[in-house]
Short mmCIF file of N, CA and C in Angstrom, two decimals:
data_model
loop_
_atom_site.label_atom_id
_atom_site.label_comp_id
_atom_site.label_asym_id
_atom_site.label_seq_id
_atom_site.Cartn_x
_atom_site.Cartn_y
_atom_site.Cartn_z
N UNK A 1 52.33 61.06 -37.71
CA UNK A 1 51.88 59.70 -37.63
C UNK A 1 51.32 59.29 -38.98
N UNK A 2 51.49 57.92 -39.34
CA UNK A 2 51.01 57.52 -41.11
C UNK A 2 49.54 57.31 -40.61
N UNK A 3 49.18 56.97 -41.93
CA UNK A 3 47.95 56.13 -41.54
C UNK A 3 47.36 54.93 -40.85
N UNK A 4 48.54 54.17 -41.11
CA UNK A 4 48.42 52.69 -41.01
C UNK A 4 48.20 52.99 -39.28
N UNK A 5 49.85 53.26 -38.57
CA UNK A 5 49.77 53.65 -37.05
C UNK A 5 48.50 54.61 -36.60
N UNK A 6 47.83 55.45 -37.76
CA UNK A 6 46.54 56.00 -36.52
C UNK A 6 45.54 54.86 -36.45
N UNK A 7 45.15 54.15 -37.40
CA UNK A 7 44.61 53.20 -37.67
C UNK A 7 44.55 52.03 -36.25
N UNK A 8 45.54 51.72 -36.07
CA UNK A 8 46.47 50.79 -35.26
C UNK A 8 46.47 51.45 -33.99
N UNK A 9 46.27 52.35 -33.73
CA UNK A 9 46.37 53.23 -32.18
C UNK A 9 44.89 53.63 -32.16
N UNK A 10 43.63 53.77 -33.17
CA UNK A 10 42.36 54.16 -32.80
C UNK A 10 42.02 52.56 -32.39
N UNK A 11 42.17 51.38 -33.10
CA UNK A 11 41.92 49.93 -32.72
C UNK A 11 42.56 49.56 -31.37
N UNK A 12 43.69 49.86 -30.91
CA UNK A 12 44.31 48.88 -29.41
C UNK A 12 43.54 50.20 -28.55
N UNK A 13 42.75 51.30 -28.53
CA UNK A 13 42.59 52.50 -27.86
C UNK A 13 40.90 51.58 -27.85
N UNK A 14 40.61 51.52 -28.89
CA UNK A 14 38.93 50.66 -28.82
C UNK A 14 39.03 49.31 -28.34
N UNK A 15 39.96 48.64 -28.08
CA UNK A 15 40.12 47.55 -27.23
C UNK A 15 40.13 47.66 -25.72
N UNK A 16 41.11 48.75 -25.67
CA UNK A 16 41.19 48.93 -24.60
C UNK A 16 39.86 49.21 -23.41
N UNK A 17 39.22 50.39 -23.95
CA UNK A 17 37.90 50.78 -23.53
C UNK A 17 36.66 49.85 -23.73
N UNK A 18 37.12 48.67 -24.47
CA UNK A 18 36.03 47.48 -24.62
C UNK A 18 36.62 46.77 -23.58
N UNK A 19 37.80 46.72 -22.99
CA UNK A 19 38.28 45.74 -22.24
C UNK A 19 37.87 46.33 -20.67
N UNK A 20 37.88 47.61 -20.49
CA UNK A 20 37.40 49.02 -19.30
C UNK A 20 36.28 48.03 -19.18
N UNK A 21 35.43 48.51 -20.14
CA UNK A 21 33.79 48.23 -20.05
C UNK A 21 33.53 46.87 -19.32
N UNK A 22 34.30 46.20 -20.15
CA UNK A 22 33.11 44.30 -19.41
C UNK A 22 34.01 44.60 -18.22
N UNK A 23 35.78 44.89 -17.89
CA UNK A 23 35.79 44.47 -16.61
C UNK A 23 34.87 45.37 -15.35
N UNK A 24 34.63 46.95 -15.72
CA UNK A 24 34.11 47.00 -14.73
C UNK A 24 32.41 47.11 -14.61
N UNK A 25 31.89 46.40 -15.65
CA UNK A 25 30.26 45.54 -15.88
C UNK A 25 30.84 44.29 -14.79
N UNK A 26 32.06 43.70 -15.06
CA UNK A 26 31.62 42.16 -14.14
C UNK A 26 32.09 42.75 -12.75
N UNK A 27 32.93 43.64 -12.22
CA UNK A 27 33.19 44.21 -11.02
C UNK A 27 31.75 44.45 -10.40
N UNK A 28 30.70 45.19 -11.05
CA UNK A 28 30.07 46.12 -10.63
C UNK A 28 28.31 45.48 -10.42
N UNK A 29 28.26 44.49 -11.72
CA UNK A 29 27.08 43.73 -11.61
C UNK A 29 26.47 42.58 -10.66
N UNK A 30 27.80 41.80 -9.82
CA UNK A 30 27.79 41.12 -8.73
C UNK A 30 26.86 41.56 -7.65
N UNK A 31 27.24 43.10 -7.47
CA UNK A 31 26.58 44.00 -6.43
C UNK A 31 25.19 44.66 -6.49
N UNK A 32 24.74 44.51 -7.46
CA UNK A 32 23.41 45.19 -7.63
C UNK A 32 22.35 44.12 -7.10
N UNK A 33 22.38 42.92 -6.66
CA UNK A 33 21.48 42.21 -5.84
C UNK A 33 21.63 42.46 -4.17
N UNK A 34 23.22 43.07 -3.71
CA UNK A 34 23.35 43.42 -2.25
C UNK A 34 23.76 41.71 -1.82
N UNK A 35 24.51 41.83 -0.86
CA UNK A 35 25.48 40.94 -0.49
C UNK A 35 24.66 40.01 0.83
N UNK A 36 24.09 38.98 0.52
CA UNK A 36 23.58 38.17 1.18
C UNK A 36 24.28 37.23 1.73
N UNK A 37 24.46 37.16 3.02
CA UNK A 37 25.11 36.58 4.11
C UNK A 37 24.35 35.40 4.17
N UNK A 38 24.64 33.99 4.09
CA UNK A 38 23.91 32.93 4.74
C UNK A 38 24.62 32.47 6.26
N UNK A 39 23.57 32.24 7.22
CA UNK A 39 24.50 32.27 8.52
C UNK A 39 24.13 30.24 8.36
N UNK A 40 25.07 29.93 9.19
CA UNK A 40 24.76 28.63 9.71
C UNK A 40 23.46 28.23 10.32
N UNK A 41 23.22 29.33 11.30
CA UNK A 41 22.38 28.86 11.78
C UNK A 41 20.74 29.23 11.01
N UNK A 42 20.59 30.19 9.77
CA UNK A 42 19.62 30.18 9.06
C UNK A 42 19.38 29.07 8.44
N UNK A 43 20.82 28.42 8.09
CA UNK A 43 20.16 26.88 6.80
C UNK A 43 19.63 25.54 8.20
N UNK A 44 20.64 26.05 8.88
CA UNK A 44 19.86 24.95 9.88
C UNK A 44 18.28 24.84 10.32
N UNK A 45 18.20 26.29 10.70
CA UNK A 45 16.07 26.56 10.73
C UNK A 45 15.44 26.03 9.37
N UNK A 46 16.29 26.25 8.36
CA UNK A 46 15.56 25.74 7.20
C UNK A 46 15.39 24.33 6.67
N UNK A 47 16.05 23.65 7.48
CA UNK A 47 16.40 22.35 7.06
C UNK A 47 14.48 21.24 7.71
N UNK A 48 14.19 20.77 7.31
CA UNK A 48 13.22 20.41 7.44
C UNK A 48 13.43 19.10 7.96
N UNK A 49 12.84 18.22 9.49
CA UNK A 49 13.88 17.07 9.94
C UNK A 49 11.80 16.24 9.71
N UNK A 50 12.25 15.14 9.32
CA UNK A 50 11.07 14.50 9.64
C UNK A 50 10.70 14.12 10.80
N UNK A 51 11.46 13.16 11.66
CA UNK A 51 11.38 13.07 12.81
C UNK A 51 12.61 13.58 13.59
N UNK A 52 12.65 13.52 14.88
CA UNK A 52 13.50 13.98 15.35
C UNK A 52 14.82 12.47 15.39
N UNK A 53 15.72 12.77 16.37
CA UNK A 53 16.84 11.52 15.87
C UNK A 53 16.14 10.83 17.15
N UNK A 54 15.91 11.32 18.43
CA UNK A 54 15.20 10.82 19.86
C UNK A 54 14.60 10.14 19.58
N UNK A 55 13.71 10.07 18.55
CA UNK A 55 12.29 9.54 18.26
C UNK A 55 12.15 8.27 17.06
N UNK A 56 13.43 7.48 17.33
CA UNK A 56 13.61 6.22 16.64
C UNK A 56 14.22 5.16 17.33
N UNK A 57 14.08 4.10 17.34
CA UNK A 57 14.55 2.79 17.82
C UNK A 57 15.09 2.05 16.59
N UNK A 58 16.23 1.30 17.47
CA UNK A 58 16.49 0.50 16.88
C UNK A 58 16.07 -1.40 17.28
N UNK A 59 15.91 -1.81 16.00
CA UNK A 59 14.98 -3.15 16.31
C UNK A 59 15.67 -4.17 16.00
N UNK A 60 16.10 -5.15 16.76
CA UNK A 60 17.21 -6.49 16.37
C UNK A 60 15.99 -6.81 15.36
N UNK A 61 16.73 -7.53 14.02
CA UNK A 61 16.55 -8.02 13.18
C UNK A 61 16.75 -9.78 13.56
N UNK A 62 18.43 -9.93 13.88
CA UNK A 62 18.67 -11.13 13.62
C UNK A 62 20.21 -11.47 14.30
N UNK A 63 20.70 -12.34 14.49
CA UNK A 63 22.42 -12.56 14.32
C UNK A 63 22.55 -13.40 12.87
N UNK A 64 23.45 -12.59 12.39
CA UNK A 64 23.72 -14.13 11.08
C UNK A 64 25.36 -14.17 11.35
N UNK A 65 25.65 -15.13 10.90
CA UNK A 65 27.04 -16.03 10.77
C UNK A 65 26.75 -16.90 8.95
N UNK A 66 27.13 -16.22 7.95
CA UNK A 66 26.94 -16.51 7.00
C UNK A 66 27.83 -17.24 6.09
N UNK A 67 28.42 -18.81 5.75
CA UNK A 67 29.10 -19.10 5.13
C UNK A 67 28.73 -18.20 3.81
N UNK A 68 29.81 -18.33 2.51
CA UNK A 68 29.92 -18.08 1.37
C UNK A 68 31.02 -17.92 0.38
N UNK A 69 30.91 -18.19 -0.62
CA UNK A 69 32.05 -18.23 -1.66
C UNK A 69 32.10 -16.51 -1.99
N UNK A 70 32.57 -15.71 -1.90
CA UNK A 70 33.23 -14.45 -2.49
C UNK A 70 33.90 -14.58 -3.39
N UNK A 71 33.31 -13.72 -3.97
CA UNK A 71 33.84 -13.90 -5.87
C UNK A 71 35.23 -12.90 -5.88
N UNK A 72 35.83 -13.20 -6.75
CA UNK A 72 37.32 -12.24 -6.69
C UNK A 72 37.79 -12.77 -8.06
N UNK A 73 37.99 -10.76 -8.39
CA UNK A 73 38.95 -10.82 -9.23
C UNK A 73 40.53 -10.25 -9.52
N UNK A 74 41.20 -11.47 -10.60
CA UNK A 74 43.12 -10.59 -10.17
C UNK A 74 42.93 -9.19 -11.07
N UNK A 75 44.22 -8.77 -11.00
CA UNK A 75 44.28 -7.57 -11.34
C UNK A 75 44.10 -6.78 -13.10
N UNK A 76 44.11 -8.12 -13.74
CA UNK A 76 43.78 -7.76 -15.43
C UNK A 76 42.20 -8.06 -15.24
N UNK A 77 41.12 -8.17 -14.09
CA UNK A 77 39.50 -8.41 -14.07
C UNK A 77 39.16 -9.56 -14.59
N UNK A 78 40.10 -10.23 -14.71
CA UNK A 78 39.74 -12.02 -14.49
C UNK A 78 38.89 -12.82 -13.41
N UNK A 79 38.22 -13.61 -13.89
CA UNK A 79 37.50 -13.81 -12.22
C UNK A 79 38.60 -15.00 -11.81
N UNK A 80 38.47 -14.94 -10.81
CA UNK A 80 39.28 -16.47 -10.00
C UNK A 80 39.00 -17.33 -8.79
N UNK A 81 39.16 -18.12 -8.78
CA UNK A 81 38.52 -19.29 -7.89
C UNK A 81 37.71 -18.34 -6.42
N UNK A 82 36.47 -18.38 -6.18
CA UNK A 82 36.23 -17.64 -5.05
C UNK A 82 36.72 -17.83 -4.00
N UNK A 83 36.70 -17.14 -2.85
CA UNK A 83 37.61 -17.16 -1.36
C UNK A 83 36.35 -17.56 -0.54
N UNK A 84 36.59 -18.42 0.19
CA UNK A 84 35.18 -19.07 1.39
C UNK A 84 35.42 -18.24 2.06
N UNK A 85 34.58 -17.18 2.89
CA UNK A 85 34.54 -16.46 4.19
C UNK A 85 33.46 -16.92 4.77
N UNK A 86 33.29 -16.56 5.70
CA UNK A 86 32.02 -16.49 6.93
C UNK A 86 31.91 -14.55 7.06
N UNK A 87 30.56 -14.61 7.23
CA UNK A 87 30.20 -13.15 7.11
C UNK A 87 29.49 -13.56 8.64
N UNK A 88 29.90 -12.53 9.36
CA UNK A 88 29.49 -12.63 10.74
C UNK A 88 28.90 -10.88 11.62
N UNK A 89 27.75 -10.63 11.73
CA UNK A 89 27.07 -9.44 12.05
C UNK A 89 25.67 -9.80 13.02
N UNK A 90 25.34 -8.64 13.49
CA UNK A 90 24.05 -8.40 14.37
C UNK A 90 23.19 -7.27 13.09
N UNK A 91 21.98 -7.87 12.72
CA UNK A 91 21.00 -6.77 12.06
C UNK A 91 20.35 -6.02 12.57
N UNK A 92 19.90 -4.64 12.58
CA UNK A 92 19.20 -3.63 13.38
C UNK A 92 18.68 -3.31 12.10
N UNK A 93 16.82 -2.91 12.31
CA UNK A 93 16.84 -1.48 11.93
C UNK A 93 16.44 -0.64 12.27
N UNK A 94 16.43 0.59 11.94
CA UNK A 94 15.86 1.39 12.54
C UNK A 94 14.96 2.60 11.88
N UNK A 95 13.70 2.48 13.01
CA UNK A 95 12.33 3.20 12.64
C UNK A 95 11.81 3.96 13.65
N UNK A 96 10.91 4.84 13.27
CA UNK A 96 10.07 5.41 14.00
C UNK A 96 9.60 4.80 15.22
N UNK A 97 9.63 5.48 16.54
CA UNK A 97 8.57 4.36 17.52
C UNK A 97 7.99 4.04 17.27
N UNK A 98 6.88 5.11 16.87
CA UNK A 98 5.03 4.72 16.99
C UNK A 98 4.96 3.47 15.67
N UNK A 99 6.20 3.16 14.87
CA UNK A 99 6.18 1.91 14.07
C UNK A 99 7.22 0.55 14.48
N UNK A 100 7.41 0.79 15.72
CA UNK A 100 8.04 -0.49 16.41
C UNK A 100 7.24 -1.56 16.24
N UNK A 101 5.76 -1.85 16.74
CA UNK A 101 5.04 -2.43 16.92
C UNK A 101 4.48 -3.37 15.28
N UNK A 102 4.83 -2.60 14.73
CA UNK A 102 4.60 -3.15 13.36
C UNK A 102 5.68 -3.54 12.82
N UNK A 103 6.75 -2.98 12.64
CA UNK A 103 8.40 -3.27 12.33
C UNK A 103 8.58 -5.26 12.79
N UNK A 104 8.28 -5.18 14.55
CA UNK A 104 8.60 -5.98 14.86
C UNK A 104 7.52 -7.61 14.48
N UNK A 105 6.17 -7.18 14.11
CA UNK A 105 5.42 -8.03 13.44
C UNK A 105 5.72 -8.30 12.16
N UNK A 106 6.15 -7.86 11.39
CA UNK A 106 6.95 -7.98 10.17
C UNK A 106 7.84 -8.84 9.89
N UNK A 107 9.00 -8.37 11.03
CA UNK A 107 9.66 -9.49 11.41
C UNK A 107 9.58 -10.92 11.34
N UNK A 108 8.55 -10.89 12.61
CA UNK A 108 7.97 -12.18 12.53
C UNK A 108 7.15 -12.75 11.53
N UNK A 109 6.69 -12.32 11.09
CA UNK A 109 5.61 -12.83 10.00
C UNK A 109 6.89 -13.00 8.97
N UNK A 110 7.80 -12.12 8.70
CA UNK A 110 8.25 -12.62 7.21
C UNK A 110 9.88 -13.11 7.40
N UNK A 111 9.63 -14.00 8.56
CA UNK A 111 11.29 -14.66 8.96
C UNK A 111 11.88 -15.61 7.91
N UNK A 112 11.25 -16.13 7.37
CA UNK A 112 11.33 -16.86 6.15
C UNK A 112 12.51 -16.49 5.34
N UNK A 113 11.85 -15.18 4.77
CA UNK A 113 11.91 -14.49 3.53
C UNK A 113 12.73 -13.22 3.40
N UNK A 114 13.06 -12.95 4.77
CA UNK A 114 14.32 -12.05 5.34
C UNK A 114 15.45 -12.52 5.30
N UNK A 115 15.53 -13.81 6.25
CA UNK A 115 16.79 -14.80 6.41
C UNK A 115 17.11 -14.90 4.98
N UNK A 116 15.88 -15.25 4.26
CA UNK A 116 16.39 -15.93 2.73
C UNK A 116 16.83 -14.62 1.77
N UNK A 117 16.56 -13.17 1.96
CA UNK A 117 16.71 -12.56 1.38
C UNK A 117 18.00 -11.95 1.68
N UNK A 118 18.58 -12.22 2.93
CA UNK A 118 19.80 -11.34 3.42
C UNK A 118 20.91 -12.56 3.16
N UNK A 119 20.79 -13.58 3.59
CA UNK A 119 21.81 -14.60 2.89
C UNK A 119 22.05 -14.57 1.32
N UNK A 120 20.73 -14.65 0.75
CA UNK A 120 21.16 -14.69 -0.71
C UNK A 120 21.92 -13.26 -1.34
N UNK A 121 21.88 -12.09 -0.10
CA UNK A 121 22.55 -10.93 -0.86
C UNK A 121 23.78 -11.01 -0.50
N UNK A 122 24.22 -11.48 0.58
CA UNK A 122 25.60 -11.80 1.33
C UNK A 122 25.85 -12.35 0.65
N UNK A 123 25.59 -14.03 -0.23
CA UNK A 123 26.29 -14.52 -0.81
C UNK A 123 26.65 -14.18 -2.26
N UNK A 124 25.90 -12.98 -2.69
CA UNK A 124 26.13 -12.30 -3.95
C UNK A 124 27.10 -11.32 -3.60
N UNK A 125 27.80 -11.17 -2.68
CA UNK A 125 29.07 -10.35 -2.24
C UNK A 125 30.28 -10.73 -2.64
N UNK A 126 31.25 -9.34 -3.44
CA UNK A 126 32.35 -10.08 -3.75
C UNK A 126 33.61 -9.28 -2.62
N UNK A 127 34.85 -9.68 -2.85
CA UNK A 127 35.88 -9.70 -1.87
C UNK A 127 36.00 -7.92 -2.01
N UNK A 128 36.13 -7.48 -2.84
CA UNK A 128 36.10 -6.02 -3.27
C UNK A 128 35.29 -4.79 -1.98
N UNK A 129 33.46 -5.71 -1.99
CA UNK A 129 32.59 -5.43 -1.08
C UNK A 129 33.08 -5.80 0.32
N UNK A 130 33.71 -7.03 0.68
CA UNK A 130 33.52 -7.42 2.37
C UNK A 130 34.81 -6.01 2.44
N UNK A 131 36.47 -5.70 1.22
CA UNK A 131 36.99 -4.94 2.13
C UNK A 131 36.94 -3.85 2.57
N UNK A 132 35.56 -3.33 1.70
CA UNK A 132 34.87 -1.92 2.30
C UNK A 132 34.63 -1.77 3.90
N UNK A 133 35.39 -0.87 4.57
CA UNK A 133 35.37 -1.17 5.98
C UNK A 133 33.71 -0.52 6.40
N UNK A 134 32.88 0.09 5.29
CA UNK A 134 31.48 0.67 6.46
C UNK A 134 30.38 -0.73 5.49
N UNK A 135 30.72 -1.68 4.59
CA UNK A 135 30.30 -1.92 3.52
C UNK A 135 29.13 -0.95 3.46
N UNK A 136 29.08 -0.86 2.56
CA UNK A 136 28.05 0.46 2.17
C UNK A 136 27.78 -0.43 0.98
N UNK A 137 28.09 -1.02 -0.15
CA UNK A 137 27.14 -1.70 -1.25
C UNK A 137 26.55 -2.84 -0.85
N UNK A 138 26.85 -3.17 0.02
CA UNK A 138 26.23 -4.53 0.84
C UNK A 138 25.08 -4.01 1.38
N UNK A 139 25.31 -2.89 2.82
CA UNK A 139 24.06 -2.63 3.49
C UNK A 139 23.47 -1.71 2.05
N UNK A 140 23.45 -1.02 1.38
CA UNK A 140 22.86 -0.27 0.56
C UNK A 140 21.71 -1.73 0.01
N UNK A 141 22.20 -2.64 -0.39
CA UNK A 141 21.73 -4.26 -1.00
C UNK A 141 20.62 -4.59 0.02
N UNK A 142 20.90 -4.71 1.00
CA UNK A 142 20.06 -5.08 2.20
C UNK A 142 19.06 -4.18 2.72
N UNK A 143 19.29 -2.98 2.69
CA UNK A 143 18.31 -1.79 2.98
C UNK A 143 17.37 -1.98 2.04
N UNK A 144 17.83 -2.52 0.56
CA UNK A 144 16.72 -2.22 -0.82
C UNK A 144 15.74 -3.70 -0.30
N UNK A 145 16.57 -4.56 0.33
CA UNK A 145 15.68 -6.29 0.13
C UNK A 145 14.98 -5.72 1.14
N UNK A 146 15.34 -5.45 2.67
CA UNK A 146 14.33 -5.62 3.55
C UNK A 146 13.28 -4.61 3.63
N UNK A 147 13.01 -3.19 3.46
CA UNK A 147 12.36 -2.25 3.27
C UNK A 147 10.64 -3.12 2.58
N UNK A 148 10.59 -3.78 1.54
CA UNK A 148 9.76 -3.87 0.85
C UNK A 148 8.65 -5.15 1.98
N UNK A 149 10.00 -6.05 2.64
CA UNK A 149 9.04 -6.73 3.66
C UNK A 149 8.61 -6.10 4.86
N UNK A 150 9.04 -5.15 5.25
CA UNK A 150 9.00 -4.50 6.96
C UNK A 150 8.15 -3.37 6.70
N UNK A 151 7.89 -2.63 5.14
CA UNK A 151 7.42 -1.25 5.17
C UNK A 151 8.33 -0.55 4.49
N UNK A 152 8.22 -0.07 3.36
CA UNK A 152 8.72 1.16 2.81
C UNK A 152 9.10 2.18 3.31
N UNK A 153 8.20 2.77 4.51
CA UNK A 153 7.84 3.89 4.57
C UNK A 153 8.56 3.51 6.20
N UNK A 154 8.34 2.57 6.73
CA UNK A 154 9.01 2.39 8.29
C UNK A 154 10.14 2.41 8.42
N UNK A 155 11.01 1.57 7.24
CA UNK A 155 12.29 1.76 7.77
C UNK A 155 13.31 2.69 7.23
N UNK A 156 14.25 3.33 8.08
CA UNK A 156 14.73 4.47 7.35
C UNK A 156 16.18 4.04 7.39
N UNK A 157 16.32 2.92 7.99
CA UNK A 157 18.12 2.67 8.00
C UNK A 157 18.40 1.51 8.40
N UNK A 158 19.41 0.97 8.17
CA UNK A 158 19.91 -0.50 8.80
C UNK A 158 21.11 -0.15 9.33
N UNK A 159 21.43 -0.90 10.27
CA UNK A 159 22.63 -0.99 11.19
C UNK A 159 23.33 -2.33 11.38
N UNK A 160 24.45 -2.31 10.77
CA UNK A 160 25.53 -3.72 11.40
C UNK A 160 26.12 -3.85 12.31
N UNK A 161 26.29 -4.71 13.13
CA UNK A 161 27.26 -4.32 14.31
C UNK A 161 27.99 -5.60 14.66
N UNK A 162 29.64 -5.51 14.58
CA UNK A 162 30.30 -7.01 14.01
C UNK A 162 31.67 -6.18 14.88
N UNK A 163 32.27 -7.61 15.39
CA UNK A 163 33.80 -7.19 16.18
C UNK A 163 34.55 -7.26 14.71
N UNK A 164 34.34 -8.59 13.99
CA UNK A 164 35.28 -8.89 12.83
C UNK A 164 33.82 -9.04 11.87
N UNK A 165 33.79 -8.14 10.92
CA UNK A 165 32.63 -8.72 9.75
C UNK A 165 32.66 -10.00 9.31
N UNK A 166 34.31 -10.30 8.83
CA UNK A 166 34.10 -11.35 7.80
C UNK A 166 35.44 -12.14 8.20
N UNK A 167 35.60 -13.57 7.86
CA UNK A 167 36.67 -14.35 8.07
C UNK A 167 37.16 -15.10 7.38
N UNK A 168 38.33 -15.55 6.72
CA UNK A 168 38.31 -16.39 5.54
C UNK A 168 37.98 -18.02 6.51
N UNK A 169 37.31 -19.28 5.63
CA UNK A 169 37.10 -20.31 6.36
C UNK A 169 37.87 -21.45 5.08
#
């Protein structure tokens, strides 16, 4: 054998045994913590519920039937003449019992400023939003307005409930 080839056969021979080493370091190091099983039903005990789901009502808010211009844009993000719909739903929300009693004084006290706050977000709705079939940026919009009049801390969700949401007029 020359030099050059022992040279060349002590180097791919020290590769090799560098290549031995890390694979069976990463084979072997996985295992030295022992193989922890998570069961379903452990993350479930762990899951921490605030209230239970039993232990909430839901509270009519309102019916609205909402004219409005819906903004729309064509397909290069041009805006274009808006589309008139009617936005048509039942409002719920829903809270804790032992905060029904307050939920529903809220209500009343801030009918004003609800009506005015849920129309003016409806009518900041564009065609994009009504064809979201759960609208989710709409109620997400409405969850943020009404929360601050009813209680922060009371309400934990809103609910729509509509045969047809929306209609062109």
């Amino acid at each position: 054998m020359t030099r050059n080839a022992k040279k060349q056969h002590h180097r791919i021979r020290n590769q090799f045994v560098g290549l031995l080493t890390l694979l069976s370091a990463a084979l072997l190091l996985p295992g030295c913590g022992g193989e922890e099983v998570v069961k379903l039903d452990d993350y479930l005990e762990e899951l921490e519920f605030d209230r239970p789901l039993e232990s909430v009502k839901e509270i009519k808010v309102n019916t609205y039937r909402i004219p409005c211009a819906a903004r729309n844009q064509d397909a290069a993000g041009r805006n274009v003449p808006p589309m008139w719909v009617q936005m048509k739903f039942d409002l719920y929300v829903i809270a804790a019992e032992e905060d029904e009693k307050a939920v529903l004084a809220g209500i009343e006290r801030h009918r004003g400023m609800l009506d005015d706050t849920i129309i003016t977000i409806c009518r900041r709705s564009t065609i994009d939003q009504l064809h979201d079939n759960r609208w989710a940026t709409i109620k997400s919009r409405l969850l943020e307005g009404i929360r601050p009049l009813l209680g922060e801390e009371r309400i934990r969700q809103i609910t729509l409930v509509y045969s047809a949401p929306w209609e062109p007029i």
